[in-house]
XYZ file of C-alpha atoms in Angstrom:
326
model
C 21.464 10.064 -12.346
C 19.701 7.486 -11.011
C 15.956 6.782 -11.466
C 13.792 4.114 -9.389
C 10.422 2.668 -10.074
C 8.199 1.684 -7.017
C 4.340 0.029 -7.725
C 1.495 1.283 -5.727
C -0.439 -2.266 -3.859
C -4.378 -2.647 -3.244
C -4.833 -4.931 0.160
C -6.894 -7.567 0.251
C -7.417 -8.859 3.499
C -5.913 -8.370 6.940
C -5.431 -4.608 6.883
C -4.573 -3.484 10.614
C -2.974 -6.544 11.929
C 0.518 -5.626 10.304
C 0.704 -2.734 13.242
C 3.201 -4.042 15.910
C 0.147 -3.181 18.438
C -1.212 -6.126 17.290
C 0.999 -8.518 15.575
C 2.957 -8.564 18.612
C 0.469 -9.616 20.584
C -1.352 -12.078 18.184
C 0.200 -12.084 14.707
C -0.616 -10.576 11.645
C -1.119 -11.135 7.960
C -2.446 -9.684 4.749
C -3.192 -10.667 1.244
C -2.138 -7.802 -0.653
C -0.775 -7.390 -4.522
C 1.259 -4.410 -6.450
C -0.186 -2.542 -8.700
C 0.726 -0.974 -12.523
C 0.770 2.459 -10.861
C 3.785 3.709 -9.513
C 6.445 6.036 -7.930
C 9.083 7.643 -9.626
C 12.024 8.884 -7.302
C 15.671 10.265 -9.069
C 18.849 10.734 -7.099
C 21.313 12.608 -9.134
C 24.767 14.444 -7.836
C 24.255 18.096 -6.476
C 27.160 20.469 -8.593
C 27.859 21.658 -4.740
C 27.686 20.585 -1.263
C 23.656 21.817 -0.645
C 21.067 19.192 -0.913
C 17.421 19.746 -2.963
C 14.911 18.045 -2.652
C 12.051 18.501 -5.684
C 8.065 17.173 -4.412
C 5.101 18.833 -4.134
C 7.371 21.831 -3.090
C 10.970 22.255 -3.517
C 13.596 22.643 -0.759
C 17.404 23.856 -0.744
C 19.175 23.346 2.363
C 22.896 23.569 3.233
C 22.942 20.179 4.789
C 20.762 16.718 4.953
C 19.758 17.094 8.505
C 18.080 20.322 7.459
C 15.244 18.749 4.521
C 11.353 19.523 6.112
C 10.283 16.141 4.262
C 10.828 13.742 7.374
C 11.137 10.565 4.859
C 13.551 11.867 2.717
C 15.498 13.568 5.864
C 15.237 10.281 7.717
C 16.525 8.740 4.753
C 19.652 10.012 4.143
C 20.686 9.990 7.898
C 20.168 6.264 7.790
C 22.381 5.841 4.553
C 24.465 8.601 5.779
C 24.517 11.144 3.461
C 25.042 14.312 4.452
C 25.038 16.704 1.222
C 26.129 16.993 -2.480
C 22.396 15.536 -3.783
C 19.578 16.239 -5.742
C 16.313 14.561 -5.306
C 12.901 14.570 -7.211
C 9.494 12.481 -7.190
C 6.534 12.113 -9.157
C 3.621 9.764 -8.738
C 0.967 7.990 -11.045
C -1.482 8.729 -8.514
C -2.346 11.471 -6.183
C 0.324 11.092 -3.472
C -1.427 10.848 -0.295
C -4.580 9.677 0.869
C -5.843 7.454 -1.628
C -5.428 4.210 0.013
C -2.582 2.931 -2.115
C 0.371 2.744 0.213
C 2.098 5.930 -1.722
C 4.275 6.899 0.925
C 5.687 3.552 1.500
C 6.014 2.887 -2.142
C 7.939 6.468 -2.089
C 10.222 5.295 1.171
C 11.338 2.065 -0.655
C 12.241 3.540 -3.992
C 14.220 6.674 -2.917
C 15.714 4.177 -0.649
C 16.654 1.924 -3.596
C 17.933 4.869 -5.071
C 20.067 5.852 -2.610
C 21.548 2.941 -2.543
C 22.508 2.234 -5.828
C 23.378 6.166 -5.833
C 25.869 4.631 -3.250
C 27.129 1.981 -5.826
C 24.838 -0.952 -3.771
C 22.511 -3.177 -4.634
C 19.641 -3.495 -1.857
C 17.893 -6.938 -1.501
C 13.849 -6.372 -1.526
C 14.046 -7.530 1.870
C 16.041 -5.129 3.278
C 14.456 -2.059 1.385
C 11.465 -3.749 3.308
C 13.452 -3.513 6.355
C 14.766 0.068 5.936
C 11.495 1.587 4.826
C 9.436 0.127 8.057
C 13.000 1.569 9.897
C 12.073 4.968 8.167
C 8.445 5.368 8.663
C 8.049 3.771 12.211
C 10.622 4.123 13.913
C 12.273 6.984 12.568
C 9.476 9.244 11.610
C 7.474 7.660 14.271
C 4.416 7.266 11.900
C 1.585 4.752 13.418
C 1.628 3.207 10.334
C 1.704 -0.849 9.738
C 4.473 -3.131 7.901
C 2.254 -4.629 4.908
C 2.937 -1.720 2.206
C 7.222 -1.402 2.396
C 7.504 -5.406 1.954
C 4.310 -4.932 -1.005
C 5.888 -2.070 -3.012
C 9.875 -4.340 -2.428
C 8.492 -7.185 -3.364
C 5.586 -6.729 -6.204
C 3.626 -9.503 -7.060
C 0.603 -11.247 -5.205
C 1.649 -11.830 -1.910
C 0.358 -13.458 1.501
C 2.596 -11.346 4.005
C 2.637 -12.788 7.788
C 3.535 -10.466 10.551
C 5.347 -12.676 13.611
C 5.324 -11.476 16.842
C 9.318 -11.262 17.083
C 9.135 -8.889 14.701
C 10.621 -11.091 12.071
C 8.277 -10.680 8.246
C 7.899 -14.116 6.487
C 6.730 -12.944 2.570
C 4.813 -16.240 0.168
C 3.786 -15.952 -3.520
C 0.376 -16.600 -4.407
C 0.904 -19.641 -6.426
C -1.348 -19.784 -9.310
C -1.953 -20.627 -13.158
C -1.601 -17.007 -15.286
C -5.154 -18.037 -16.027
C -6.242 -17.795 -12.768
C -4.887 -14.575 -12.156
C -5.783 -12.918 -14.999
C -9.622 -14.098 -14.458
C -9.065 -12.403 -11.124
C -7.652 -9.016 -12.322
C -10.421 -9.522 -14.714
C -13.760 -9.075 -12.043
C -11.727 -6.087 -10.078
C -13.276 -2.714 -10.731
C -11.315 0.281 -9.031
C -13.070 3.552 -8.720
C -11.994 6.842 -6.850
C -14.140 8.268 -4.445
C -12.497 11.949 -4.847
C -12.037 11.834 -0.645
C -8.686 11.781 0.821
C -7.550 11.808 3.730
C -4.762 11.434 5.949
C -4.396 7.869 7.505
C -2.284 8.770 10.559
C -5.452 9.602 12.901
C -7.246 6.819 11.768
C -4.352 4.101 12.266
C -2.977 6.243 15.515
C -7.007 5.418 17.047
C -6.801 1.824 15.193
C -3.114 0.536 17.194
C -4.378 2.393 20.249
C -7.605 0.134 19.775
C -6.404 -2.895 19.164
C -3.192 -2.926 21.587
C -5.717 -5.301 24.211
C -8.269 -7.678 23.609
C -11.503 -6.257 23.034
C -14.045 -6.237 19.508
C -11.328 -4.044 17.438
C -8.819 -6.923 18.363
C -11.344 -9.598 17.484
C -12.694 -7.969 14.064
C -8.908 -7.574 12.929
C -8.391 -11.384 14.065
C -11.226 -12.050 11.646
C -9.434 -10.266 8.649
C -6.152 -12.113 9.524
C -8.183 -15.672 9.448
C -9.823 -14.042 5.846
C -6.421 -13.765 4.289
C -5.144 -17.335 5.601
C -8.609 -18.619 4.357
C -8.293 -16.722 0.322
C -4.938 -17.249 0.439
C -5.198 -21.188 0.663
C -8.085 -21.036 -1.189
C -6.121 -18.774 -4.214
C -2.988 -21.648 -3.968
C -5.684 -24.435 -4.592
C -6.669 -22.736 -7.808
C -10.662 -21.521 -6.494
C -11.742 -17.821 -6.917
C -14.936 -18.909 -6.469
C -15.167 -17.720 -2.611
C -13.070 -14.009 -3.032
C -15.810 -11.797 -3.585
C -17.831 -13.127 -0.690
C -14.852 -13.043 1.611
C -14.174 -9.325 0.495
C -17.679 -8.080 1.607
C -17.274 -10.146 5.026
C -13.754 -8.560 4.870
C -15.483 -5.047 4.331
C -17.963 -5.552 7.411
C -15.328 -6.779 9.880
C -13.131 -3.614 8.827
C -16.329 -1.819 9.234
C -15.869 -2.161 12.902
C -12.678 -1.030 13.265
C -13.576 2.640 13.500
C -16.343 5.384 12.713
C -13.844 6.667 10.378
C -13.694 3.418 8.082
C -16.083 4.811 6.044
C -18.982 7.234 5.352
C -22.041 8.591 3.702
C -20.947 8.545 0.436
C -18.790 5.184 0.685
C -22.085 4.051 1.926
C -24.150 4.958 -0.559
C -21.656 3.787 -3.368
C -21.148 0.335 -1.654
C -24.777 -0.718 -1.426
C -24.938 0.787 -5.124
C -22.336 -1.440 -5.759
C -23.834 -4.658 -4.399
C -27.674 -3.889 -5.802
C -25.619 -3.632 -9.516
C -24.036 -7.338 -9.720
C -20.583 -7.398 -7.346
C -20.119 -9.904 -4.830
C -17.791 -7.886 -2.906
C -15.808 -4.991 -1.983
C -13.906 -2.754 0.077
C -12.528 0.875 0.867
C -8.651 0.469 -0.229
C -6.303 1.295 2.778
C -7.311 2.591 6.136
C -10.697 4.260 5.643
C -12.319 7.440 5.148
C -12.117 7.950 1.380
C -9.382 7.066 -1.520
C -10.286 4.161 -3.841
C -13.232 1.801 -3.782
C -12.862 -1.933 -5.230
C -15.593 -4.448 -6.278
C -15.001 -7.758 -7.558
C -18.170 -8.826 -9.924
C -18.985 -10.488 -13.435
C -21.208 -7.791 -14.549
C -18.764 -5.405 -14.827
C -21.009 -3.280 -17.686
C -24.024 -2.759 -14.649
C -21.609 -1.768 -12.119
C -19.592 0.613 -13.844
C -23.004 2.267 -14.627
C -24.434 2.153 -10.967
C -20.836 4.512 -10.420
C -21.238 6.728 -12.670
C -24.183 7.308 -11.373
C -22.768 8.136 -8.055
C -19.579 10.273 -9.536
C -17.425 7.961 -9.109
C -14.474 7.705 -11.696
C -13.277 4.340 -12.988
C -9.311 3.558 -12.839
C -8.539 0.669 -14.348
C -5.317 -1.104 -12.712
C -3.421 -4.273 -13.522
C -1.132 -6.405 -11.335
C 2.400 -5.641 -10.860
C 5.384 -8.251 -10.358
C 8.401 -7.171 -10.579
C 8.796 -4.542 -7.361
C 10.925 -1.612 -6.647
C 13.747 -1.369 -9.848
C 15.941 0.723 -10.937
C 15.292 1.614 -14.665
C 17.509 4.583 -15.151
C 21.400 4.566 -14.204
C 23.669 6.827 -15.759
């Protein structure tokens, strides 16, 4: 049996210019860092030929090509395996639409799985490679690059996006002080929306395949992420709440579906109770809000007062692993 670990991320800046509508065109990058939350994924031998696969449902099928679930389907035809396996998952958080990058995070640790199921150790890089080769090209999801090299990698990460396809992945360079004064100000809180992604990103490439506002307002997010990135390397935090609201109103303009009454309502909340900045996590719509402020005690009140439910996450560095081989 083998069991994999996979962190959830929360983005930053430059959301929507790791979709090859764009970064093929112009370049893309993010600032992005894993999360404490994760994915749990276990591969163990089948006693016969059949293959089950154990999610929010559970499926027995005579052979691989037969699985419903398109990532784990699409998964074992890439490895090629064809039968004899049993898989299960489990998540820290709800597994879709809370802005987290769950299915990626889910694509690169049944993938490390499988591999070391296979007797191989897989390279964060090319679980990276495989889980983009899964979701987009495969499964054909219109879904960017940024999460699959987050949840291989871990850590705090600027992630650039080159037009040839090719994914160039830096560290955030900083004291341990520094970053734990940032994990410090960052307030998470779910909005208890989800939503799938998939219509929203489908509209977003669509939008920002030619030059136009949606094109400009994600070129603003990638110069946001160059800009906190080189500001995070030089040791100054001082700047990455105000750069996260600016961040928030350029995404803002993205699409209708970015956000909505109730984000709204809870942003400005937000603001009038001490933060300097925030954002929606992911592509819109609903999932997980996050603030970066001092006064955490006046802004945890101000969303309560709104329903909104405090989760409180810490920074991940360490990536997909396997923790369980026997």
């Amino acid at each position: 049996m083998i069991l994999s670990q996979t962190p959830l991320r929360v983005s930053f800046h430059g959301g929507g210019s790791d979709l090859p509508s764009y970064y093929r065109r112009n370049g893309g990058a993010v600032l992005s860092v894993a999360i404490d939350r994760s994915v749990y994924v276990t591969v163990s031998r089948k006693f016969d030929s059949a293959v089950r696969v154990s999610y929010s449902r559970t499926e027995e099928v005579a052979h691989a090509a037969d699985v419903e679930h398109p990532l784990v389907r699409e998964s074992l035809a890439l490895l090629g395996i064809e039968g004899g396996i049993e898989i299960t998952s489990v998540a820290d958080i709800p597994a879709r639409g809370t802005g987290l990058g769950s299915s990626s995070s889910f694509t690169v640790g049944l993938l490390n799985a499988l591999h070391a199921y296979c007797g191989r150790y897989a390279t964060a890089d090319r679980l990276a490679q495989e889980s983009c080769m899964v979701e987009i090209q495969r499964c054909n999801e219109p879904i960017g690059k940024q999460d699959q090299y987050a949840a291989a990698y871990g850590g705090f990460n600027f992630i650039r996006f080159n037009p040839d396809d090719s994914v160039e992945v830096k560290k955030v360079l900083s004291p341990p002080s520094l970053v734990e004064d940032i994990q410090s100000r960052l307030l998470f809180f779910y909005t208890g929306l989800t939503r799938s992604a998939s219509d929203l990103l489908r509209q977003q490439s669509a939008d920002v395949a030619t030059p136009g506002a949606k094109s400009d307002a994600t070129g603003a997010l990638v110069r946001l992420a160059e800009a906190a990135f080189s500001d995070l390397c030089a040791g100054n935090t001082s700047s990455l709440g105000v750069m996260l609201h600016e961040a928030w109103q350029a995404k803002k303009q993205l699409s209708s579906g970015v956000t909505c009454t109730i984000i709204d309502e809870a942003y400005r909340a937000a603001m009038d109770a001490g933060a300097e900045g925030g954002k929606v996590l992911g592509a819109g719509g609903g999932g997980f809000l996050m603030f970066y402020c001092e006064d955490k005690a006046r802004l945890r009140h101000a969303m309560r007062e709104k329903g909104l439910t405090e989760v409180r996450f810490r920074f991940d560095f360490e990536g997909t692993k396997i923790v369980a081989q026997s």
